[in-house]
Tab-separated table of C-alpha atoms and ligand atoms in Angstrom:
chain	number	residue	atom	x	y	z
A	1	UNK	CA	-18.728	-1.514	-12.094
A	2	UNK	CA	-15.425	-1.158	-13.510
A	3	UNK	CA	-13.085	1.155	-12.387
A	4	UNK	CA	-9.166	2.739	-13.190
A	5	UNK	CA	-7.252	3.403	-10.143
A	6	UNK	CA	-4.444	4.973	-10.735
A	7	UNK	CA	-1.506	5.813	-7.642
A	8	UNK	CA	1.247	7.364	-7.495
A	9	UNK	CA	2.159	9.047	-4.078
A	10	UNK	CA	5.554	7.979	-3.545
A	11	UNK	CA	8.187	6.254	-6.051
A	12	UNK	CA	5.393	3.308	-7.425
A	13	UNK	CA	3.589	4.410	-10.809
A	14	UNK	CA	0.833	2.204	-10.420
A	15	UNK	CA	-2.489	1.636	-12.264
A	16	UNK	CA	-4.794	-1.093	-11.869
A	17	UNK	CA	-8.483	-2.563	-13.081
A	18	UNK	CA	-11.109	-3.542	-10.415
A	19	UNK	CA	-14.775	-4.894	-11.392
A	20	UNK	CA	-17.660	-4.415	-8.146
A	21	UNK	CA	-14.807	-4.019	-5.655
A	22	UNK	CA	-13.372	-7.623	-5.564
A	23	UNK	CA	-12.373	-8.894	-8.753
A	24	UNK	CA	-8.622	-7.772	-9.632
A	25	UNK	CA	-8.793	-7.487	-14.073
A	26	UNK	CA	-5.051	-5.712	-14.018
A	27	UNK	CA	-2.353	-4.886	-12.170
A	28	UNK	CA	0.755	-2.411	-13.199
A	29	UNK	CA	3.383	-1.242	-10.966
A	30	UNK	CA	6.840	0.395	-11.944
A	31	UNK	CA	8.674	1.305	-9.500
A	32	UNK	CA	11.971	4.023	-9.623
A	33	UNK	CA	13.297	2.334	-6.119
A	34	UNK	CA	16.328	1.151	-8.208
A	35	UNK	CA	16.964	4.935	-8.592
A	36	UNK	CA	16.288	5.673	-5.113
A	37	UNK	CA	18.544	2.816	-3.696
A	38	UNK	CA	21.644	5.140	-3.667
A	39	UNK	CA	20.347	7.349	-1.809
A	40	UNK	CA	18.836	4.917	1.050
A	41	UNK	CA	15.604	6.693	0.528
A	42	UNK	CA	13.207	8.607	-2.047
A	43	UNK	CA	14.383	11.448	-3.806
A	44	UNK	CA	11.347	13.513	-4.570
A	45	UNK	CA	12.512	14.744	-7.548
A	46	UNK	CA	13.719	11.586	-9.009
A	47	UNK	CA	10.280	10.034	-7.850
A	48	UNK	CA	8.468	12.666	-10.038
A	49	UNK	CA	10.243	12.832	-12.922
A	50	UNK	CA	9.977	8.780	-13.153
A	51	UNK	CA	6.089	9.073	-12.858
A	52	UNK	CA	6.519	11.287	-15.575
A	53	UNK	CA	7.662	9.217	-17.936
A	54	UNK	CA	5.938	5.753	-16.099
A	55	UNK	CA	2.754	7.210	-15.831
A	56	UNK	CA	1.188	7.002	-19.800
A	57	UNK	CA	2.317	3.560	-20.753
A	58	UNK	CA	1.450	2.000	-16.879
A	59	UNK	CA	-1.901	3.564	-17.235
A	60	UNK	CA	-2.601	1.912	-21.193
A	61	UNK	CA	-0.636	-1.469	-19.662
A	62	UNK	CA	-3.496	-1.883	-17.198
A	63	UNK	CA	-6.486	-1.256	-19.336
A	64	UNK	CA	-5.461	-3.228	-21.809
A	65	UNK	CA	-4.409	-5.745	-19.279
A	66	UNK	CA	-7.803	-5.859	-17.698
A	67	UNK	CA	-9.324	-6.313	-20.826
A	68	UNK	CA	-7.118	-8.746	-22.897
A	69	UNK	CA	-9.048	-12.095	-21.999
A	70	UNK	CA	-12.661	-10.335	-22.837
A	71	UNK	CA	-11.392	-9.119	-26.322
A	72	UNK	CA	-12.773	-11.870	-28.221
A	73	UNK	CA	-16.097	-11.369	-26.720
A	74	UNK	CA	-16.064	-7.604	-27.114
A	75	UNK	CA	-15.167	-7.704	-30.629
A	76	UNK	CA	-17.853	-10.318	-31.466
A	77	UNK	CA	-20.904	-8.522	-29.481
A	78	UNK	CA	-19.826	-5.087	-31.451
A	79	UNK	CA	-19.475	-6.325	-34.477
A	80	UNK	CA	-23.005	-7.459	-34.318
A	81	UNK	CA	-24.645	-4.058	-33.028
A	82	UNK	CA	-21.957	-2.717	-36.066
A	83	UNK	CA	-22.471	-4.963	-39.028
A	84	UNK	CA	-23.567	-2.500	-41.000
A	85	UNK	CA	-20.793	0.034	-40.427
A	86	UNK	CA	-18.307	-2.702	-40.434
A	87	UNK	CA	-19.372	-2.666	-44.830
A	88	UNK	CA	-19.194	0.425	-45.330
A	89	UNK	CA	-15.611	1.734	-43.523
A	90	UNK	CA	-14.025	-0.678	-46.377
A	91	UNK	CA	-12.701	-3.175	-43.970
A	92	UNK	CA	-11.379	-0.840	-41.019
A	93	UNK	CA	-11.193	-2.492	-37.465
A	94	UNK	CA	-13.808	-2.265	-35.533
A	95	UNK	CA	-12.146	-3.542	-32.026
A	96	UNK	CA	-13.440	-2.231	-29.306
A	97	UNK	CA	-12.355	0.522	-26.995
A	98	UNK	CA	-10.662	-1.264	-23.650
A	99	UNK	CA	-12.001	2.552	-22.141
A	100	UNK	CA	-15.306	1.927	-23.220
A	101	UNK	CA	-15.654	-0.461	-20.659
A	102	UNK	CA	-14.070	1.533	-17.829
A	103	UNK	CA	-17.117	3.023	-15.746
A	104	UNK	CA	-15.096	5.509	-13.693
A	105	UNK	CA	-11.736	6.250	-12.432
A	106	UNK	CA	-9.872	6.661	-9.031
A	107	UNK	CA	-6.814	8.312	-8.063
A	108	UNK	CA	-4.604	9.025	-4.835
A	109	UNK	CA	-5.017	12.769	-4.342
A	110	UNK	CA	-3.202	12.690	-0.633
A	111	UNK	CA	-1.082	11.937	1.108
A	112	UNK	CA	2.244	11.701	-0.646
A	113	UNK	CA	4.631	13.622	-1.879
A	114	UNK	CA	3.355	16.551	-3.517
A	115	UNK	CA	5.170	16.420	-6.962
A	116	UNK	CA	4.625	12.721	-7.516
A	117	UNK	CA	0.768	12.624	-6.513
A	118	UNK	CA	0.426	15.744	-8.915
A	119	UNK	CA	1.717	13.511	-12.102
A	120	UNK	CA	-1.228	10.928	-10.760
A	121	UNK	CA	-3.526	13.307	-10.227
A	122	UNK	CA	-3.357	15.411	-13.559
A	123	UNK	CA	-3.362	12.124	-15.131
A	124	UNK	CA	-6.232	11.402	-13.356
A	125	UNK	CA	-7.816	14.455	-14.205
A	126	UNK	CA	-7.273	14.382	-17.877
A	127	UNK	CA	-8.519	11.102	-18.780
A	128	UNK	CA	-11.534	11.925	-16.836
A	129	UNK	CA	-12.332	14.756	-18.806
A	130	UNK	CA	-11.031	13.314	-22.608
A	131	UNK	CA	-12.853	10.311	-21.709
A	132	UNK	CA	-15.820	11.677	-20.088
A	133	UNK	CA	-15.927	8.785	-17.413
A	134	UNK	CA	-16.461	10.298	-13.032
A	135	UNK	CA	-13.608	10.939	-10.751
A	136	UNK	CA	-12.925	9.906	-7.885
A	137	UNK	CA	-10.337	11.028	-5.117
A	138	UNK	CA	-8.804	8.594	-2.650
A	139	UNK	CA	-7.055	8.905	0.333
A	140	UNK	CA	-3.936	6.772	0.008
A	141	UNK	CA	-4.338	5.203	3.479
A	142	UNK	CA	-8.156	4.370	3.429
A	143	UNK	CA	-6.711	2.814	0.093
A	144	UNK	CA	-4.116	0.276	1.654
A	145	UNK	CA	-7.213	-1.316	3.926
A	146	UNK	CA	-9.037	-1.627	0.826
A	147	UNK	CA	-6.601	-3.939	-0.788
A	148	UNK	CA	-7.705	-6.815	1.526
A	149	UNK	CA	-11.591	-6.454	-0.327
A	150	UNK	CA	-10.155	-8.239	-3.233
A	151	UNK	CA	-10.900	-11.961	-3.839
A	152	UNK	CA	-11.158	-12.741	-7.321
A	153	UNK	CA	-8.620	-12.590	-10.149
A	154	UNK	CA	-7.867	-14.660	-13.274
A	155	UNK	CA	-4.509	-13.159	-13.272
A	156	UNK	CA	-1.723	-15.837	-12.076
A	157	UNK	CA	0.633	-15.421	-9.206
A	158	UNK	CA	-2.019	-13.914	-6.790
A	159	UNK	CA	-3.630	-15.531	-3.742
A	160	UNK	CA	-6.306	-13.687	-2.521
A	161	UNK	CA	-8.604	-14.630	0.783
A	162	UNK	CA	-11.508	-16.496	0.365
A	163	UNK	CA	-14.173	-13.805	1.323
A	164	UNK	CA	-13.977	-9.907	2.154
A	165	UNK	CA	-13.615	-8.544	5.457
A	166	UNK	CA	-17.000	-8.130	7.288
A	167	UNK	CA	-18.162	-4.968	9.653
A	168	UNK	CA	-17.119	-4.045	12.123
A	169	UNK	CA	-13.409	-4.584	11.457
A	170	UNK	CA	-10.717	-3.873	12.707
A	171	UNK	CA	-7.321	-2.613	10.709
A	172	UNK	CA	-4.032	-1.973	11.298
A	173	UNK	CA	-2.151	-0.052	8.939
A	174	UNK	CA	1.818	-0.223	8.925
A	175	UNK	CA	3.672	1.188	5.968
A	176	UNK	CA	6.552	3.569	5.392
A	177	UNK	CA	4.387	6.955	6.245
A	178	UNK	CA	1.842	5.319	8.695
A	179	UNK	CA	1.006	3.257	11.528
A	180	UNK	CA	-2.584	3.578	12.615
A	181	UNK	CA	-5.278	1.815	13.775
A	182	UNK	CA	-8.711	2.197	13.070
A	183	UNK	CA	-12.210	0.585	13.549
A	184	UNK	CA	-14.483	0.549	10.441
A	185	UNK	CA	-17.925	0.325	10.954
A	186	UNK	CA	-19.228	0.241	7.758
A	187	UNK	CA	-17.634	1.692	4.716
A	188	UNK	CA	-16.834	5.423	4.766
A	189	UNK	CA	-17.874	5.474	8.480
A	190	UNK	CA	-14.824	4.617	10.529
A	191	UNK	CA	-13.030	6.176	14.001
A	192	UNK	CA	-9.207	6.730	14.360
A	193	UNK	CA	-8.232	4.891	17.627
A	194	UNK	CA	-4.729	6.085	17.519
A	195	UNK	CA	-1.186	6.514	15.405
A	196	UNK	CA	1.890	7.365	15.495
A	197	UNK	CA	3.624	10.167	17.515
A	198	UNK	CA	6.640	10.308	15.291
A	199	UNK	CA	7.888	7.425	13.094
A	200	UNK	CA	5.942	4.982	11.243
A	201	UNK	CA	6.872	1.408	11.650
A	202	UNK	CA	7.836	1.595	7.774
A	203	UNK	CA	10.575	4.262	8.263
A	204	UNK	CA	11.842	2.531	11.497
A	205	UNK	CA	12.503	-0.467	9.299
A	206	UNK	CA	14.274	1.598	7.083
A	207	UNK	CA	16.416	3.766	9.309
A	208	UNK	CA	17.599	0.986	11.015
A	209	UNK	CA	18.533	-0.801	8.176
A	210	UNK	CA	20.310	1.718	7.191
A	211	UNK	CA	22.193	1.530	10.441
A	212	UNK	CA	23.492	-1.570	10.044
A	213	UNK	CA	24.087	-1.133	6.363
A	214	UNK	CA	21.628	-3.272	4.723
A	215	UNK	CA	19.890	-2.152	1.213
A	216	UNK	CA	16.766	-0.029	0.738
A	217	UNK	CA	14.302	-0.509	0.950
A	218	UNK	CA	14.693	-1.988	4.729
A	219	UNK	CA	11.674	-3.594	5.805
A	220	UNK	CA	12.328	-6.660	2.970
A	221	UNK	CA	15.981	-6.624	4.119
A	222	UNK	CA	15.629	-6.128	7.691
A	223	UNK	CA	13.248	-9.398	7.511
A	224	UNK	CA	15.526	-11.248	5.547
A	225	UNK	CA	18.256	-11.144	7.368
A	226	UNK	CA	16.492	-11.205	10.898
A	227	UNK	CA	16.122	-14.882	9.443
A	228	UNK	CA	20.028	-15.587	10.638
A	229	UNK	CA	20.099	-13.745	13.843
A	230	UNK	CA	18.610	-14.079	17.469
A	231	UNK	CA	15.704	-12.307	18.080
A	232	UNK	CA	16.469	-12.612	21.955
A	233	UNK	CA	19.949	-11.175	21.324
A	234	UNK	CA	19.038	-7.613	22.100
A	235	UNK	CA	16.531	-6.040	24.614
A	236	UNK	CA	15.071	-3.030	22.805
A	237	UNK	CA	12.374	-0.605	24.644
A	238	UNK	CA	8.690	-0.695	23.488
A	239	UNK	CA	7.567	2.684	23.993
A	240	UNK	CA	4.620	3.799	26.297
A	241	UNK	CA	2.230	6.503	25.200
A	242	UNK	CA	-0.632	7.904	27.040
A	243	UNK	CA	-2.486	7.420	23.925
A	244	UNK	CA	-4.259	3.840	24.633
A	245	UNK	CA	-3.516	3.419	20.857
A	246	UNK	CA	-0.635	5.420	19.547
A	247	UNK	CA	2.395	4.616	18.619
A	248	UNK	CA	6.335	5.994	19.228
A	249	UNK	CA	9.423	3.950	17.180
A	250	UNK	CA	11.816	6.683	17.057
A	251	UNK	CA	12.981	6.257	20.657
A	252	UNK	CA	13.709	2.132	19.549
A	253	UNK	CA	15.547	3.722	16.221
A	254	UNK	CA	17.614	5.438	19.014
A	255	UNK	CA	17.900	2.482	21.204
A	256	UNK	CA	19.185	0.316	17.969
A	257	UNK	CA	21.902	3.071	17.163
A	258	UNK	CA	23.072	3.005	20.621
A	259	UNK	CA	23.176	-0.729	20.799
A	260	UNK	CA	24.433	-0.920	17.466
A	261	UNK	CA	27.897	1.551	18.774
A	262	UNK	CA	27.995	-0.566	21.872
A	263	UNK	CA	28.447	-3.418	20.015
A	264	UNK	CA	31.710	-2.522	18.168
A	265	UNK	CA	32.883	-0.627	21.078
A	266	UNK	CA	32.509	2.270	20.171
A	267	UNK	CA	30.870	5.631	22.100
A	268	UNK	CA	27.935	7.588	21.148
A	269	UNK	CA	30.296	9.668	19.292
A	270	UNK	CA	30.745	7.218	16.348
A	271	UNK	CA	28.891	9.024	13.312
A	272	UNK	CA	26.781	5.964	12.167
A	273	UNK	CA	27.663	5.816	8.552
A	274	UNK	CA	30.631	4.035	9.931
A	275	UNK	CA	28.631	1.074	11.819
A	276	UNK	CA	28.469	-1.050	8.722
A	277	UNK	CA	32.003	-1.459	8.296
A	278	UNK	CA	32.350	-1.814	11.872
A	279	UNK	CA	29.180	-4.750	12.875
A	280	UNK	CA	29.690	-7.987	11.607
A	281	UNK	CA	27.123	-10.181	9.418
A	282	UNK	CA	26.252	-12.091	12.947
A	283	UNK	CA	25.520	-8.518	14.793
A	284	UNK	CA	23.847	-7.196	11.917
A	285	UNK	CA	21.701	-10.256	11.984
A	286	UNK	CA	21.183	-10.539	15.868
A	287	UNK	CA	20.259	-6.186	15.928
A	288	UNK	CA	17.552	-7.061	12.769
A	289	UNK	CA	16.149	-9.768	14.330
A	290	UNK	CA	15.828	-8.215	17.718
A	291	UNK	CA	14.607	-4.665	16.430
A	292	UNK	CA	11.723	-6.573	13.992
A	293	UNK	CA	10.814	-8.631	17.076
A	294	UNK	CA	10.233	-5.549	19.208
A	295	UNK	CA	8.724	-3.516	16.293
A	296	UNK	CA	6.290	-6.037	15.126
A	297	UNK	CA	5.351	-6.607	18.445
A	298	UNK	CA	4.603	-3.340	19.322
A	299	UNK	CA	1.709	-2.865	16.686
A	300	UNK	CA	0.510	-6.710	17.836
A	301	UNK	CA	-0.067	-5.410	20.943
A	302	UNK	CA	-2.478	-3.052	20.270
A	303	UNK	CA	-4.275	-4.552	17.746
A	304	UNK	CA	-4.469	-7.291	20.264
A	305	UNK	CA	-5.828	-4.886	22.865
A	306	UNK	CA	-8.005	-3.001	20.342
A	307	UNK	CA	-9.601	-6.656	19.413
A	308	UNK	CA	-10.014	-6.858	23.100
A	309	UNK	CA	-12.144	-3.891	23.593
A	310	UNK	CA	-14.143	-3.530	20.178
A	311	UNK	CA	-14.969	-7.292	19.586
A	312	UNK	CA	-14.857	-6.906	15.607
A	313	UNK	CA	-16.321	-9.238	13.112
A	314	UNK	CA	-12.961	-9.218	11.384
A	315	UNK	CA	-9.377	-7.631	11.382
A	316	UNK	CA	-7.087	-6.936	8.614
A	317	UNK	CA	-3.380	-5.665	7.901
A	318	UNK	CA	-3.173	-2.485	5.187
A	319	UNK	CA	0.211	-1.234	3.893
A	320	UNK	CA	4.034	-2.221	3.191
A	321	UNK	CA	5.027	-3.821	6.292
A	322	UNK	CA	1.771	-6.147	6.371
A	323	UNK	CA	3.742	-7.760	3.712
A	324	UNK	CA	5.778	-8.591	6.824
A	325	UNK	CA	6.060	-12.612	7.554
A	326	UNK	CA	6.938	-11.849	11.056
A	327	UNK	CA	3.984	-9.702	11.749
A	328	UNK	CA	1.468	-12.710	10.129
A	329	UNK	CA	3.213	-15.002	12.113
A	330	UNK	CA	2.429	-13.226	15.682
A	331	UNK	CA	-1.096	-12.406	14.727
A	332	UNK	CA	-2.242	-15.698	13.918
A	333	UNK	CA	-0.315	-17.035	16.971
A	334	UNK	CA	-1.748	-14.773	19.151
A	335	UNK	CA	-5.031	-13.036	17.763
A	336	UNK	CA	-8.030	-15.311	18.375
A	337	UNK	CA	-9.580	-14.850	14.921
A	338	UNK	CA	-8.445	-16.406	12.194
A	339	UNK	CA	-7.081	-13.047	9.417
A	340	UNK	CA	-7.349	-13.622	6.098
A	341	UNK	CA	-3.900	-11.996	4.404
A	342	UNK	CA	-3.961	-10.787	0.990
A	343	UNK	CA	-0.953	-11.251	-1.520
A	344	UNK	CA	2.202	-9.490	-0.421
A	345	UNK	CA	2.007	-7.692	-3.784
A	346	UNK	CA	-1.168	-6.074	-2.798
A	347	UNK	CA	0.381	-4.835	0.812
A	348	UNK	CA	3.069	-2.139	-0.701
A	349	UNK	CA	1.822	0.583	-3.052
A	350	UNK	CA	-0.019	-0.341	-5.459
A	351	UNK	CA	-3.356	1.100	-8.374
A	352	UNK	CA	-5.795	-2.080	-7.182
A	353	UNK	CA	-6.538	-1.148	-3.741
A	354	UNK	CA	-7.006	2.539	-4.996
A	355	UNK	CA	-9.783	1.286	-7.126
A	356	UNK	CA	-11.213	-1.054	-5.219
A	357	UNK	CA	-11.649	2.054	-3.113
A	358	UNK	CA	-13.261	3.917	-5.880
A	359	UNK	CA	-15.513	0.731	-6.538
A	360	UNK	CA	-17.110	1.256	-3.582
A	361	UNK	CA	-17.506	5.133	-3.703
A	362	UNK	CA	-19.216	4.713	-7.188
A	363	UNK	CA	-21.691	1.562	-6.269
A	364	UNK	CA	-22.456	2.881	-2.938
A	365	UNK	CA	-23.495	6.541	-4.686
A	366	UNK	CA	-20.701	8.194	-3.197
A	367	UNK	CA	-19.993	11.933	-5.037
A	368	UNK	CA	-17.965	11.808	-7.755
A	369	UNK	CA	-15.014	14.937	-7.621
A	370	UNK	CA	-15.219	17.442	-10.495
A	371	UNK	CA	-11.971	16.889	-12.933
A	372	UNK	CA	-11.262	19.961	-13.717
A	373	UNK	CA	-10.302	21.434	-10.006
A	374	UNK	CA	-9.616	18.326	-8.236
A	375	UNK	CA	-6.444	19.471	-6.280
A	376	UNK	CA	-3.400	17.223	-4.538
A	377	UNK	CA	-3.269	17.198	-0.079
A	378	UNK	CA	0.162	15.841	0.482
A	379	UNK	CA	-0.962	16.025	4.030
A	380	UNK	CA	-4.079	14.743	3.952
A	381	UNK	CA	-4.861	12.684	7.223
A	382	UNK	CA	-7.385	9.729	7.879
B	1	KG4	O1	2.787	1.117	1.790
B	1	KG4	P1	4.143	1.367	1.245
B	1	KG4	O2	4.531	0.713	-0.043
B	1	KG4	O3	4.390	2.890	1.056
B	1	KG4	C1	3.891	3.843	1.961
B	1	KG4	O4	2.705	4.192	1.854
B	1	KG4	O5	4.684	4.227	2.820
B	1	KG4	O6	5.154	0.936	2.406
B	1	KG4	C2	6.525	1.016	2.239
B	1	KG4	C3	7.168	0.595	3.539
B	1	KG4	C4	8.679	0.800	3.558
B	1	KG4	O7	9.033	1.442	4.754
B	1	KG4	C5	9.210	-0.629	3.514
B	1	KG4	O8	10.468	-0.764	4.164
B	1	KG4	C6	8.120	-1.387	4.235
B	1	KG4	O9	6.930	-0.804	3.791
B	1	KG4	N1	8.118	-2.824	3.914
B	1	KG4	C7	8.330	-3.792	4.828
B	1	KG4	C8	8.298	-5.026	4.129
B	1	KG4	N2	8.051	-4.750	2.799
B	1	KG4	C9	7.939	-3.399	2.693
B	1	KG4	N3	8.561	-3.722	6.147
B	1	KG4	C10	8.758	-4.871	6.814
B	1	KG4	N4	8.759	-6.076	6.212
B	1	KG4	C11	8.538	-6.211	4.888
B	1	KG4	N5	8.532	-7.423	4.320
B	2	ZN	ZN1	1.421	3.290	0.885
């Protein structure tokens, strides 16, 4: 079982190749973040127009990818079954069809932003029809967890875990527009055991990196530079919810703002966009490091807690900030089973996990959608 996923619900055109839900063919990503950096943040309009004109050659770039090393093979089989064409079209290649191989495809239909998962979507939609193969929708969320099924690949630069997460697991799911928690119990049967109130871990990354001036996308620059300051330097709140399980990180994006004016002397009246020029590189550092310790520890917690109550057979780490080296390095310290992590590539957005997704709704008889009214849910929930 082959399938296409194909992604695009935020500023990542992204396509990718799956066979039977754990073998990775192909792999595209382009990403407009360059564009985006600017701004410290997505520009919806700039994020469409790029899948625009990303989404046709990403798309071909990952079925030819996933289909490059088999083309001898291909050719050789069909040009048996086609010998006797082969004569008669006076010589004209007979090389296979990369899409004849494709069994299906799957695309993020929610949630996202609405005029980037539309340019996925109609994509989607077309090349279902033109190529007659079954569609499926994903939710972009159940997609992330899905990225840690995947433990084969011939292609290089990718280290995968050893086996696939058994039932019932556990996963947490940390990236720029979620933080959640959830117990699977099998596939396509799983409970929400809580989420976030207000930001997602991601955006708190982000927002205070923006504080303290360092680049977008923050969670990659909050963790690098965390690696020069103290961690113990700053006492930041962890936020308690009645929700056993849920999760608050706008009240720490507060506290870091606060701390961060403090630190230069400065009153609550200092208009932010003036704390970079104000903090040092040491403060900077120390604020990073103490915010990501907080932050990090704040989802460890309750995946710690929710191991302690549900007992799963395994847990894993779904979205952007799982590509976090802080966050692996608390969990294996402090969750008693060992978690297999999948490439950092795999964490942030990207077309594999959303057809390893759709490898599982096809071989386990799941309905396909029909292509011709499947419609976008930018606020489609788990
Ligand atoms: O999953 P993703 O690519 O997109 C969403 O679905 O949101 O996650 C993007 C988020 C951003 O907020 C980014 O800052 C964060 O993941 N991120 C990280 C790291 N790499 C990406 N956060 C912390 N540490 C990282 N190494
Ligand atoms: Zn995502």
């Amino acid at each position: 079982m082959k399938i296409l996923g194909i992604e695009t619900s935020c500023d990542e055109t992204a396509a990718a190749v799956v066979e039977d839900g754990k073998r990775l063919l192909s792999n595209v990503v382009a990403t407009s973040l360059d564009l985006h950096a600017q701004y410290g943040g997505v520009v919806p309009e700039i994020a469409a127009r790029s899948h625009i004109e990303s989404i046709t050659p990403v798309v071909e770039a990952a079925v030819q990818q996933a289909f490059d090393g088999q083309k001898s093979k291909v050719i050789k089989s069909k040009a048996r079954a086609t010998e006797d064409v082969r004569h008669s079209t006076f010589g004209l290649s007979t090389e296979a069809d990369p899409w004849d191989q494709i069994d299906g495809i799957a695309v993020t239909y929610g949630a996202g932003l609405g005029g980037s998962l539309l340019i996925g979507v109609l994509a989607a939609r077309t090349l279902a029809i033109t190529k007659k193969k079954p569609l499926y929708g994903v939710n972009h969320v159940e997609g992330h967890v899905y990225a840690n099924f995947l433990t084969e690949t011939k292609l290089p630069d990718y280290v995968l875990p050893g086996a696939a997460p058994s039932f019932p697991m556990l996963a947490l799911i940390v990236s720029g527009g979620h933080t959640q928690l959830a117990l699977f119990r099998d596939h396509f049967d799983y409970t929400l055991l809580g989420q976030t109130h207000d930001d997602a871990i991601g955006e708190a990354f982000d927002k205070v990196a923006k504080i303290v001036g360092l680049p977008y996308p923050g969670g990659p620059s909050i963790a690098k530079k965390a690696l020069e300051g103290n961690a113990e330097a700053f006492t930041f709140p962890k936020a308690k919810l009645q929700g056993k399980y849920d999760f608050s990180f706008s009240g720490l994006k507060t506290a870091v703002l606060r701390a961060a004016q403090a630190a230069c002397g400065k009153t609550y009246e200092l208009p932010s966009s003036q704390l970079p020029g104000l903090l040092n590189e040491a403060q900077k550092a120390n604020i990073a490091a103490s915010f990501q310790r907080i932050a990090i520890e704040t989802v460890v917690d309750k995946t710690l807690l929710a191991y302690e109550e549900f007992r799963p057979a395994s847990v894993v780490i779904a979205g952007g900030v799982a590509a976090n080296q802080e966050l692996r390095r608390q969990l294996t310290e402090k969750l008693p089973l060992p978690i297999n992590y999948t490439d950092i590539k795999l964490c942030t957005d990207n077309g594999a996990m959303i057809a390893t997704l759709g490898c599982f709704k096809a071989m386990l008889g799941q309905p396909s959608v029909d292509p011709y009214s499947l419609d976008i849910e930018p606020n489609l929930s788990m």
